[in-house]
XYZ file of N, CA and C in Angstrom:
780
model
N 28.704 61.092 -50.554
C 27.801 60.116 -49.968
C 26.487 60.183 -50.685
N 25.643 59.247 -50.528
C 24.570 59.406 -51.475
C 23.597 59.509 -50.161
N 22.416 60.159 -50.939
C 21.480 60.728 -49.696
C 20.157 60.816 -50.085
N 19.440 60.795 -48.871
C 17.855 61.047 -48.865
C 17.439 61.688 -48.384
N 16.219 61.714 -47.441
C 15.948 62.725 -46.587
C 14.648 61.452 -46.161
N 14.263 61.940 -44.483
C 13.114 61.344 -44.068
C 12.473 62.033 -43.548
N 11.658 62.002 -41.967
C 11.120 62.830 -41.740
C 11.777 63.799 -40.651
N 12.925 62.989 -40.196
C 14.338 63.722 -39.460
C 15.149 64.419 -39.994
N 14.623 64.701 -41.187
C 16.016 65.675 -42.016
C 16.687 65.304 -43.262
N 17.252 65.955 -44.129
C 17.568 65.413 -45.166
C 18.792 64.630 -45.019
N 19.297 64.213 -46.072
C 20.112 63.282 -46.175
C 21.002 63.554 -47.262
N 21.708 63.678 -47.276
C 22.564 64.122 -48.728
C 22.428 63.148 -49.618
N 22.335 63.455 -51.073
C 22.692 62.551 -51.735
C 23.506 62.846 -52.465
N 24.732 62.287 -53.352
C 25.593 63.174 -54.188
C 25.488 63.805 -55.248
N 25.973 64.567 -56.197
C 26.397 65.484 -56.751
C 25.433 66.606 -56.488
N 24.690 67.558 -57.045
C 24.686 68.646 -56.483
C 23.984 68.960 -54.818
N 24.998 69.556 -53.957
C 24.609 69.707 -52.411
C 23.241 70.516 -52.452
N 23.041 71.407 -53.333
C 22.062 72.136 -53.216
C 20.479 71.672 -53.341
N 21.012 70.736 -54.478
C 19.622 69.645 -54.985
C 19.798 68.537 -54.338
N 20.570 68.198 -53.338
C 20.771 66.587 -52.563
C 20.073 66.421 -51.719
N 18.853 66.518 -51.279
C 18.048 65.974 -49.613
C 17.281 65.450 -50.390
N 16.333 65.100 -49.161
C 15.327 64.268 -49.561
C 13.831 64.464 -48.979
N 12.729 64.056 -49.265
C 11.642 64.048 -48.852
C 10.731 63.199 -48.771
N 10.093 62.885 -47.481
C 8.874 61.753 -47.478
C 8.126 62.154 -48.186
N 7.196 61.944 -49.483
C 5.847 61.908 -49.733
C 5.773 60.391 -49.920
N 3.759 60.810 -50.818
C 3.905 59.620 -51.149
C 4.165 58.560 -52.102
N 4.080 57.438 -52.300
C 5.452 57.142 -53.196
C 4.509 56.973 -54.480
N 5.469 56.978 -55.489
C 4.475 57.318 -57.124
C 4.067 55.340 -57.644
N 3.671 55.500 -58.083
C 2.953 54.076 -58.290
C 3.931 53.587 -59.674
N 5.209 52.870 -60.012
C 5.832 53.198 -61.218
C 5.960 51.441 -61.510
N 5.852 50.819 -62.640
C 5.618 49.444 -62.752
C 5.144 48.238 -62.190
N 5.919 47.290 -60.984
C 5.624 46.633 -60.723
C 5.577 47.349 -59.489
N 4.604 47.776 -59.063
C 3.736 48.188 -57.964
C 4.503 47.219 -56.515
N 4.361 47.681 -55.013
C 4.400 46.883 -54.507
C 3.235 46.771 -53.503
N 2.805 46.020 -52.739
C 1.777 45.793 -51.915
C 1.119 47.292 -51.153
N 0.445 48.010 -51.160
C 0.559 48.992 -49.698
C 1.492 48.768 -48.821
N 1.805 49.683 -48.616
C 2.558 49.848 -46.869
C 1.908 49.197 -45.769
N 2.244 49.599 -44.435
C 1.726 49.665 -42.955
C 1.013 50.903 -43.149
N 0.153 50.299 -42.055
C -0.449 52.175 -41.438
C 0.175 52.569 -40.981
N 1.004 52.575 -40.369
C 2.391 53.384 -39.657
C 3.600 53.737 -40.476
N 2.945 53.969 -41.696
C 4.111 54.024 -42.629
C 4.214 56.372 -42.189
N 5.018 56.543 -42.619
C 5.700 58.279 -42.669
C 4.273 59.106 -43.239
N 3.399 59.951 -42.758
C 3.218 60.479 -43.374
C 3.895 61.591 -44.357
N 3.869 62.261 -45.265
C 4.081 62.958 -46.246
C 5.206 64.406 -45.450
N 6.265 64.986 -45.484
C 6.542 65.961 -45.341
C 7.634 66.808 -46.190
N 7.512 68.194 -46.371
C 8.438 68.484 -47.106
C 9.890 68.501 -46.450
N 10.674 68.534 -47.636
C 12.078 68.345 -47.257
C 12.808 69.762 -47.056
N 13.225 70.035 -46.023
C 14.025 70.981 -45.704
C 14.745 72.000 -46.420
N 15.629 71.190 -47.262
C 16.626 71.713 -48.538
C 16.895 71.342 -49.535
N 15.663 70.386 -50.004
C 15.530 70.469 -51.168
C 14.566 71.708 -51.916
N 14.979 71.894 -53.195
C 14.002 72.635 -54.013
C 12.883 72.088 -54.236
N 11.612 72.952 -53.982
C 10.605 72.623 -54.488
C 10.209 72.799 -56.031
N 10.994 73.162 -56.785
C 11.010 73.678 -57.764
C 10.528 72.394 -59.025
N 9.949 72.472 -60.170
C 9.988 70.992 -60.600
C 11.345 70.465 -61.525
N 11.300 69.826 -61.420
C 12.913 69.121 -61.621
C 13.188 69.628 -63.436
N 13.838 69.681 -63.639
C 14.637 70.107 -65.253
C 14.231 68.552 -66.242
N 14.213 68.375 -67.168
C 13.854 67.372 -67.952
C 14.984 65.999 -67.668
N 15.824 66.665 -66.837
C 17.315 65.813 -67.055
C 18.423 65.210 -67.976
N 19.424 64.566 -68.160
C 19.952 64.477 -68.633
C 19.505 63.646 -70.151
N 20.247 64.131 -71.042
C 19.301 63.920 -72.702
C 20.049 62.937 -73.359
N 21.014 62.515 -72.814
C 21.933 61.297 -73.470
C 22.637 60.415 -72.118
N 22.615 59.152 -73.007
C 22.935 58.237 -71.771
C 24.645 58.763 -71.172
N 24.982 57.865 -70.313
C 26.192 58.251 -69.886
C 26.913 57.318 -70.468
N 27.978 57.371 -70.692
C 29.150 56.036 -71.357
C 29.573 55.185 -70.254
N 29.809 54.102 -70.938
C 30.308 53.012 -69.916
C 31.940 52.400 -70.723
N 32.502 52.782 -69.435
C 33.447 52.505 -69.794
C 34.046 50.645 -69.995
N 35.095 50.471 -70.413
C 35.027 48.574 -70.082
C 34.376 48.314 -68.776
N 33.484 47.569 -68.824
C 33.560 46.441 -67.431
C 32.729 47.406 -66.385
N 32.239 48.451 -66.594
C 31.199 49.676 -65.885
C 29.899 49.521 -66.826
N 28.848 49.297 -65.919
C 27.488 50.105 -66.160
C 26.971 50.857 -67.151
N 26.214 50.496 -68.294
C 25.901 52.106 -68.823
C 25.326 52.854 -68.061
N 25.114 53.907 -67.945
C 23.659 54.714 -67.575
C 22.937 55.437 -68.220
N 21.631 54.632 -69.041
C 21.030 55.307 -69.575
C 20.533 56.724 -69.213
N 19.830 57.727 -69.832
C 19.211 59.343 -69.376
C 17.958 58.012 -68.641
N 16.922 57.608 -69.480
C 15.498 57.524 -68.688
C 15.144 55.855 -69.382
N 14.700 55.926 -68.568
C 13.973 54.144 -68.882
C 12.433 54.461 -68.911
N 12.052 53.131 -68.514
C 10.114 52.715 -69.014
C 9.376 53.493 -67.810
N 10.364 53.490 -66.687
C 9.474 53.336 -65.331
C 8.959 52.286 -64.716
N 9.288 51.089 -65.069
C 8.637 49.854 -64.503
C 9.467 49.285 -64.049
N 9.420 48.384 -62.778
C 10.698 47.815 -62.426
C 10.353 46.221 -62.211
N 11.521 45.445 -61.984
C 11.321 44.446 -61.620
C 11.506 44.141 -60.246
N 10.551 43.158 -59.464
C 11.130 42.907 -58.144
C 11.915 42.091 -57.615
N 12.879 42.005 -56.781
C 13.846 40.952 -56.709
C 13.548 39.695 -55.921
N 13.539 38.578 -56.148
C 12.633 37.461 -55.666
C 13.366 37.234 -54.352
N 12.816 36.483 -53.315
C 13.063 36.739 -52.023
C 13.537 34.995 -51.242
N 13.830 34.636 -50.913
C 13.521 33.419 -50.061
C 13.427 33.263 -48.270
N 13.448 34.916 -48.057
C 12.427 34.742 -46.345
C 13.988 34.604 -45.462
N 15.094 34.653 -46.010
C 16.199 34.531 -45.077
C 16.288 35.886 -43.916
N 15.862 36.158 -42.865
C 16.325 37.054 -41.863
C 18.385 37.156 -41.375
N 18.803 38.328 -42.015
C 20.140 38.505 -41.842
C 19.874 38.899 -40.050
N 20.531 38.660 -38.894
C 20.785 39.456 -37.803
C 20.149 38.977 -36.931
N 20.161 39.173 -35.622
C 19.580 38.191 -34.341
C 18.317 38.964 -33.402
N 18.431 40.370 -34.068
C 17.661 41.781 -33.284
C 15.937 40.953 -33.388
N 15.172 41.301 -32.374
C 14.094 41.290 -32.451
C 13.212 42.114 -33.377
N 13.346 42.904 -33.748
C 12.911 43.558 -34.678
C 13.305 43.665 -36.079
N 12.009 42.736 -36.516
C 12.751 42.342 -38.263
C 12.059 43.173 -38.604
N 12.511 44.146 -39.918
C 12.235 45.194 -41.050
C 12.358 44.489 -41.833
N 10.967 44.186 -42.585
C 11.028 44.123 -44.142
C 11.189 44.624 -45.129
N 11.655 44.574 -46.024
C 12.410 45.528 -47.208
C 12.456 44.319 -48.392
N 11.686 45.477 -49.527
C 12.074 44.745 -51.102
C 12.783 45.719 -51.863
N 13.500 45.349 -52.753
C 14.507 45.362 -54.051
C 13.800 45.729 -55.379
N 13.622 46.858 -55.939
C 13.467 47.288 -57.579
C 14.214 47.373 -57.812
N 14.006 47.266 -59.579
C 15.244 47.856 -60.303
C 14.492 48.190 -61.903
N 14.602 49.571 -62.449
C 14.186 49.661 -63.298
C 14.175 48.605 -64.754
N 13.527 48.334 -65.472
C 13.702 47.553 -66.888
C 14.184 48.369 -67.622
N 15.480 47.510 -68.183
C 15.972 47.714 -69.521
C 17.409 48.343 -69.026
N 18.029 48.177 -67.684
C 19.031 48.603 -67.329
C 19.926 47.377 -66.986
N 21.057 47.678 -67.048
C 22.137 46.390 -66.936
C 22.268 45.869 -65.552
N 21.115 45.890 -64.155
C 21.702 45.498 -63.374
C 20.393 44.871 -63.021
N 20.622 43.417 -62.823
C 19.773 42.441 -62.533
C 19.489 42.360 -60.894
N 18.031 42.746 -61.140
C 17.329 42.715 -59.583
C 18.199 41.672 -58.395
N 18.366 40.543 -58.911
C 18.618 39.892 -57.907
C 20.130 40.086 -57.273
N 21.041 40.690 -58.171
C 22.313 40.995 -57.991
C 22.445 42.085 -57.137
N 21.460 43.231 -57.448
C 21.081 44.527 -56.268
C 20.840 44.002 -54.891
N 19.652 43.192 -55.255
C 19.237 42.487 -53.803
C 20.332 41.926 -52.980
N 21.382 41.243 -53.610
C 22.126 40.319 -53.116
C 23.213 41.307 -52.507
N 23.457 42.432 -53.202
C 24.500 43.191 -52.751
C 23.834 44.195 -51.249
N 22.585 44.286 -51.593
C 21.772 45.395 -50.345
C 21.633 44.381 -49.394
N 21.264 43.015 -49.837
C 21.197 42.349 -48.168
C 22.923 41.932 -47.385
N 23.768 42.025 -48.325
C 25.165 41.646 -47.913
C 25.395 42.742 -47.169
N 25.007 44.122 -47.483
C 25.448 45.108 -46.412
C 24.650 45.097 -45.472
N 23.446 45.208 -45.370
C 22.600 45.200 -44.013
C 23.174 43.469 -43.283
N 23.505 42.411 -43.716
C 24.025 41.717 -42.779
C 25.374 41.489 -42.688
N 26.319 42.700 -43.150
C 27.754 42.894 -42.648
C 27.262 43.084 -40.627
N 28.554 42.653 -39.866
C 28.690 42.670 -38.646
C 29.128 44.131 -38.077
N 28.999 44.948 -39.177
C 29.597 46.371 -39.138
C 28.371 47.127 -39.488
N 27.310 46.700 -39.769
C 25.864 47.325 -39.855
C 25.354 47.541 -38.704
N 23.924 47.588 -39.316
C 23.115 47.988 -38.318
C 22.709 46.261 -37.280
N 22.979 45.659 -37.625
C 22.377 43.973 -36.843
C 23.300 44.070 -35.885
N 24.101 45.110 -35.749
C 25.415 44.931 -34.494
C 24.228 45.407 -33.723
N 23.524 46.457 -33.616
C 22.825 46.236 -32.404
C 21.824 45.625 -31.783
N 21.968 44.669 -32.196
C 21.414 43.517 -31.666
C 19.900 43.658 -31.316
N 19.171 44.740 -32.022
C 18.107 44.897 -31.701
C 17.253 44.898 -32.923
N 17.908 45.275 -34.437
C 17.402 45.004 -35.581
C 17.717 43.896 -36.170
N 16.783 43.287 -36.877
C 17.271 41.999 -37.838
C 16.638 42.492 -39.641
N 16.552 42.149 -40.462
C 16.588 42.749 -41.937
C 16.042 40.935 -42.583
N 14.830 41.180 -43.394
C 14.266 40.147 -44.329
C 14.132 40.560 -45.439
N 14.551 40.456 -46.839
C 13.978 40.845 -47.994
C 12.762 39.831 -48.365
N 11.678 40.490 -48.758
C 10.622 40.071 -48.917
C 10.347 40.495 -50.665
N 10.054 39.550 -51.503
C 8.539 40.001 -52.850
C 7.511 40.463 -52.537
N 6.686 40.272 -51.350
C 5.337 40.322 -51.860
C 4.958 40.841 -50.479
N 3.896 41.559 -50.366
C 3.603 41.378 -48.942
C 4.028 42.958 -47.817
N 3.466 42.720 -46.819
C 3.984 44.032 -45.659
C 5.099 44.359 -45.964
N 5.605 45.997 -45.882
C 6.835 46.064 -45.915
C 7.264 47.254 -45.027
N 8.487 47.499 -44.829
C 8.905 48.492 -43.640
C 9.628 49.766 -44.883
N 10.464 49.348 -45.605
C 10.723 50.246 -47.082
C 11.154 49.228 -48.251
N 11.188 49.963 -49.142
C 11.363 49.917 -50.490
C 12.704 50.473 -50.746
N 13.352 49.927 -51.640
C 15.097 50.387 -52.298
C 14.492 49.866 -53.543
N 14.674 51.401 -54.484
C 14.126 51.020 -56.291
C 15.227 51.950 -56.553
N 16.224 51.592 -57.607
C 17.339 51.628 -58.707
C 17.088 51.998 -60.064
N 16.781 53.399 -60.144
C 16.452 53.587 -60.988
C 17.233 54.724 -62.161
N 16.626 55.262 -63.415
C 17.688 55.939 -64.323
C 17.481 57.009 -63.763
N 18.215 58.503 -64.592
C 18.079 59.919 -64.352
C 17.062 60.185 -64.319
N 16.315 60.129 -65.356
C 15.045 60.616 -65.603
C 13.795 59.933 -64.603
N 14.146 58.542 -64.794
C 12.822 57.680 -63.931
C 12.581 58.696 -62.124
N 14.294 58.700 -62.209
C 14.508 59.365 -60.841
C 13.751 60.676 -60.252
N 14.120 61.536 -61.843
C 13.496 63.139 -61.774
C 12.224 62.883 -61.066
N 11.527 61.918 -62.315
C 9.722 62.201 -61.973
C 9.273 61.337 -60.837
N 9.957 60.632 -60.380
C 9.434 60.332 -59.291
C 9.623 61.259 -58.071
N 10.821 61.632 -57.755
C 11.066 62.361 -56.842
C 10.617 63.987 -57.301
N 10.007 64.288 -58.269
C 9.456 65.108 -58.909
C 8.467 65.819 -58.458
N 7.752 63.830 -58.581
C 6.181 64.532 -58.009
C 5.786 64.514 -56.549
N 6.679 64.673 -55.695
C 7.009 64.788 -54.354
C 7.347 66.221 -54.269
N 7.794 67.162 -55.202
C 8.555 68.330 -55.172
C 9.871 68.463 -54.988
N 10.494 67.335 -55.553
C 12.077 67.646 -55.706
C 12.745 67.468 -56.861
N 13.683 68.455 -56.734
C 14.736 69.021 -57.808
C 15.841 67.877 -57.939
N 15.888 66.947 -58.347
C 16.578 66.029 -58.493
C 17.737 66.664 -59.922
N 17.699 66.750 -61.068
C 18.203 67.044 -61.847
C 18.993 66.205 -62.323
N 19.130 65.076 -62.701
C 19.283 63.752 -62.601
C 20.386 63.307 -62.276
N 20.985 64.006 -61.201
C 22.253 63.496 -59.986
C 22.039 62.797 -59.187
N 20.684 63.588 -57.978
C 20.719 62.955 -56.910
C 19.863 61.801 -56.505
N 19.715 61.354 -55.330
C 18.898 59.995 -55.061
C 17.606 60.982 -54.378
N 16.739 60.150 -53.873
C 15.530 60.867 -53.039
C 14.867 59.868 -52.594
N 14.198 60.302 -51.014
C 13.390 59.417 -50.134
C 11.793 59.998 -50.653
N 10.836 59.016 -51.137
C 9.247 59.435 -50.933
C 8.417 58.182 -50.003
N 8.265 58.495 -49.461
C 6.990 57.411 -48.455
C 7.690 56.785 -47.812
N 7.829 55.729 -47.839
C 8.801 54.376 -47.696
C 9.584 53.701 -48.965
N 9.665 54.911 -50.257
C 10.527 54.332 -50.854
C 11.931 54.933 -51.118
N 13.108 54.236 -50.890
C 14.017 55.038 -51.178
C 14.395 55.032 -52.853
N 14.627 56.128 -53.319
C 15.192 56.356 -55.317
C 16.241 55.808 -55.337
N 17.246 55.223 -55.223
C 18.614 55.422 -55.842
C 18.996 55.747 -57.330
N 19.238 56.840 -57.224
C 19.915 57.355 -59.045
C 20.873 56.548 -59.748
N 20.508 55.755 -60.731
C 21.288 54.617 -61.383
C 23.109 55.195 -61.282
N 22.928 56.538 -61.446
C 24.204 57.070 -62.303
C 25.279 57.515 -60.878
N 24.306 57.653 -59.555
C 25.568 57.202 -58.330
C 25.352 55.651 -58.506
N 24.451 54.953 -58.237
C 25.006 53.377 -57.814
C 25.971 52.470 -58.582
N 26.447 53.546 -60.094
C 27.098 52.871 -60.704
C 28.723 54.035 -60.591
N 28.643 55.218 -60.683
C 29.474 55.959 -60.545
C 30.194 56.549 -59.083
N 29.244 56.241 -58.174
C 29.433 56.497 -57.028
C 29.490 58.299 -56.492
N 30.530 58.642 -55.955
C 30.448 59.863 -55.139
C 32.166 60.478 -55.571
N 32.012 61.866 -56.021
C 33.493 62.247 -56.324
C 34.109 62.765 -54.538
N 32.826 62.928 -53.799
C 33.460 63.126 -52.891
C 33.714 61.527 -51.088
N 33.588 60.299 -52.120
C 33.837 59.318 -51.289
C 35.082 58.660 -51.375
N 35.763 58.728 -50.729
C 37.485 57.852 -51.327
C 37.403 56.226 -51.040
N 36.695 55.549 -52.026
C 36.707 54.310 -51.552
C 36.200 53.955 -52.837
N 36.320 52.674 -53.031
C 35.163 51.452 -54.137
C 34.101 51.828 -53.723
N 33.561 51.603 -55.004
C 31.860 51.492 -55.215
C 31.540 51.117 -54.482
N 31.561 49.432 -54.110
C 30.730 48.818 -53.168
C 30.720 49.183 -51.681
N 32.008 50.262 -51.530
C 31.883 50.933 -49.902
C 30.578 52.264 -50.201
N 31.093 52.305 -51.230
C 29.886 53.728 -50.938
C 28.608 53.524 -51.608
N 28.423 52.261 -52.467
C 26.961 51.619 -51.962
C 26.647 51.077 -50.664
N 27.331 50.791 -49.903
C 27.253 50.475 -48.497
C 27.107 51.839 -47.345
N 27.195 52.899 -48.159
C 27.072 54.217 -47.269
C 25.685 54.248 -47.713
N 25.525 54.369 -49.308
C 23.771 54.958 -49.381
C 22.910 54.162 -48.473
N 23.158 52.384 -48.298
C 22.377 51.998 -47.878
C 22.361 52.382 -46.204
N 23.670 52.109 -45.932
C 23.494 52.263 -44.305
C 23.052 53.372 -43.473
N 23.123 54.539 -44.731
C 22.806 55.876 -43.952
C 20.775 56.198 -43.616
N 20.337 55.315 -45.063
C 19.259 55.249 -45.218
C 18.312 54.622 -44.426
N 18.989 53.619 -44.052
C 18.700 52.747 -43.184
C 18.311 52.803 -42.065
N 19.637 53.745 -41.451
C 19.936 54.653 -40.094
C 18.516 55.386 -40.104
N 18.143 55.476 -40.920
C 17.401 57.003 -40.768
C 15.675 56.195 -40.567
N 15.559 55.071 -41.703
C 14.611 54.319 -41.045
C 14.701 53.313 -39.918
N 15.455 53.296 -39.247
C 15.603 52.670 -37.921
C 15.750 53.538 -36.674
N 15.380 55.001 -37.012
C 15.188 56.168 -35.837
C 16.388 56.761 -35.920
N 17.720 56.884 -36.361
C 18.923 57.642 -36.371
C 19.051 59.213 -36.845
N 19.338 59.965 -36.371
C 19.399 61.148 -37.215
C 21.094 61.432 -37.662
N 21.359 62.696 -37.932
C 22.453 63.227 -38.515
C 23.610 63.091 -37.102
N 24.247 63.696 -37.668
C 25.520 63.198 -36.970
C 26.660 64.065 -37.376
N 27.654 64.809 -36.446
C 28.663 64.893 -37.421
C 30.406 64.116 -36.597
N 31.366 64.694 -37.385
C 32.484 64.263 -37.255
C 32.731 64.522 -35.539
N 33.351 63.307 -34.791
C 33.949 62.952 -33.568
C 35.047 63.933 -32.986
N 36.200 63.703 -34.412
C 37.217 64.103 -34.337
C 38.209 64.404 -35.705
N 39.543 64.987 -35.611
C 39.858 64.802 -36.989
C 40.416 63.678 -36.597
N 40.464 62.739 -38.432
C 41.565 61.207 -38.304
C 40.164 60.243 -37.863
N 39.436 60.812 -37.243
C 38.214 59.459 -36.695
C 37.464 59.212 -38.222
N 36.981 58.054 -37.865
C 35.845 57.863 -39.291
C 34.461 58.767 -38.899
N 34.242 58.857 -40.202
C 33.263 59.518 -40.322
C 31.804 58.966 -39.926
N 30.620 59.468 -39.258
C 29.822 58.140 -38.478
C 29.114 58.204 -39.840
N 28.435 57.169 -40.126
C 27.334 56.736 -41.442
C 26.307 57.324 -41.457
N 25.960 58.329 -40.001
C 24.706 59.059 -40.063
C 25.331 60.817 -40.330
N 26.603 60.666 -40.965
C 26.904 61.899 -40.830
C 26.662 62.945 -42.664
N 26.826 63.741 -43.012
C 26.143 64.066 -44.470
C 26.995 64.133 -45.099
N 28.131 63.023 -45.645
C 29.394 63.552 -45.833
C 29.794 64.105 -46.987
N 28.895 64.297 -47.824
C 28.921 65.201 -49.144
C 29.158 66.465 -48.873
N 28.741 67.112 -47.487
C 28.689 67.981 -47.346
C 29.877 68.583 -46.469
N 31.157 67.802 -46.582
C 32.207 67.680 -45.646
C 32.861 67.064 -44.806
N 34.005 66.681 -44.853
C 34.290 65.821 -43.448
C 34.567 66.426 -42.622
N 34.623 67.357 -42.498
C 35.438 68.469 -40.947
C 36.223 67.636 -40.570
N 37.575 67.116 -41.226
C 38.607 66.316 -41.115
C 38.645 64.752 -40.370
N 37.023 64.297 -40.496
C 36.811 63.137 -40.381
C 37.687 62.284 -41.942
N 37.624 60.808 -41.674
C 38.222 59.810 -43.005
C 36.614 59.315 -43.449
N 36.691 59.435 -44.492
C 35.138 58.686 -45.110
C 35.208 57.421 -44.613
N 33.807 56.977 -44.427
C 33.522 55.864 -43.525
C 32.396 55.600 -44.305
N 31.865 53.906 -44.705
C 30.663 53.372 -45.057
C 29.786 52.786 -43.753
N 30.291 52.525 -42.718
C 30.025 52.082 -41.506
C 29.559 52.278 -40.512
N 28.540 51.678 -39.620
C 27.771 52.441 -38.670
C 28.649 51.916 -37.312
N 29.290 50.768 -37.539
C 29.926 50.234 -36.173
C 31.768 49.845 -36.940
N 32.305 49.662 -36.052
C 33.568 49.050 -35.885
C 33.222 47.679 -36.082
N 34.691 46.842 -36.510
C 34.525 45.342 -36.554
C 34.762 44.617 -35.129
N 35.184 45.547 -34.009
C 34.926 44.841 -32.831
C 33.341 45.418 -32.178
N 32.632 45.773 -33.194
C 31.258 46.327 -32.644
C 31.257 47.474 -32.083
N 32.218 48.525 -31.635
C 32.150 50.056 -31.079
C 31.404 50.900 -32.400
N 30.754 51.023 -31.962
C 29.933 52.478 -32.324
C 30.441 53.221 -33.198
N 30.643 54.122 -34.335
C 31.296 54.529 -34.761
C 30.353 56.204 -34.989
N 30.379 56.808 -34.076
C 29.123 57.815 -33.817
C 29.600 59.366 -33.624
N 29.000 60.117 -33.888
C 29.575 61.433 -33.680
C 28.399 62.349 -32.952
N 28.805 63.464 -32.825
C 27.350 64.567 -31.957
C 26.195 64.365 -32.974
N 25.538 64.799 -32.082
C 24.354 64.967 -32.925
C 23.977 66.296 -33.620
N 23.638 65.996 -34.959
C 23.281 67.842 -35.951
C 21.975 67.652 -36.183
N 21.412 68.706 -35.488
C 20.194 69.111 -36.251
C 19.652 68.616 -37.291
């Protein structure tokens, strides 16, 4: 599963468990800037289990792309582009969260195609808009509730870097209100998710999500049950089935105890 961390706890992100959480600081200022936050945005805290250590230079050669896959470069410019918006609210919840779309320059995946794929999961009927209490706007410009920026190994390191995390250019990381995604899961995904890409881009987002919409951790129900979306599943299923999903398609809950 790919992971962050907020101010409820980390969040796994994939490949190494040891270097996978995440941490609120605050967020690094890297190309196309976006507006300030809210005042009610997270203040700053360290992350639980991540290393404070400063991150390794990261990876020194791009990754190969195979036919019809992604390259992934090691490091890009640091500047991103933002994904243009047209004000559509996915979901019926009174409470709309605004959220914009980066994506580093000079990488093969066009802002608006990210955008299009991050708002398709937040307004699946198996998200979070099932509870009828959140609704989701991607916005350009302007107030925002978080940030989702797509970025390379390296861009990844130093941002989540200068927060104090050990990224090593595997994992993803939460700072402020922005979430990292590490180019090299959103294109490679998770060795420990059994599904398509686009399910387990639908985990990074939904878990992240969860976590900015008040959710904490979670673990497995039962064995054979799905796994709930707030659960860390990099870190095991305790004989849960991997799950991208926060609800069922008849809307049941798809939830487990609560973990620390």
């Amino acid at each position: 599963m790919a992971y962050y961390q907020d101010r409820r706890g980390a969040i796994p992100d994939d490949a190494a468990a040891a270097a996978g959480d995440m941490l609120e600081g605050n967020a690094l200022a890297t190309g196309t800037a976006p507006e300030p936050p809210p005042s009610d945005s997270p203040e700053p805290s360290p992350s639980p289990s991540a290393s404070s250590a400063p991150p390794s230079p990261g990876p020194s050669a791009s990754a190969p792309a195979s036919p019809g896959r992604t390259a992934v470069p090691a490091t890009g410019p640091g500047t991103f582009t933002t994904a243009r918006a047209d004000g559509t609210v996915v979901g019926t919840g009174g409470r709309v969260r605004r959220y914009m779309v980066l994506v580093e320059d000079g990488i093969d995946v066009p802002a608006s195609a990210a955008a299009a794929e991050i708002s398709a999961v937040l307004a699946d009927r198996r998200g979070w808009t099932r509870d009828g209490v959140n609704a989701f706007r991607l916005v350009g410009s302007g107030p925002y509730d978080f940030v989702v920026k797509i970025a390379t190994p390296g861009t990844t390191d130093r941002i989540c870097g200068a927060a104090g995390l050990l990224t090593r250019g595997e994992v993803n990381c939460s700072v402020g209100t922005d979430v990292v995604v590490n180019l090299k899961r959103w294109v490679l995904g998770s060795p420990q998710f059994d599904g398509p890409i686009g399910e387990y881009r639908a985990l990074i987002v939904n878990h992240e999500v969860g976590h900015r919409i008040g959710h904490g951790h979670e673990g497995c129900p039962g064995p054979g049950r799905p796994a709930p979306a707030m659960m860390q599943q990099i870190k095991g299923l305790d004989g849960c089935a991997a799950n991208a999903w926060p609800y069922e398609r008849d809307g049941s809950y798809l939830g487990g105890p609560a973990v620390p």
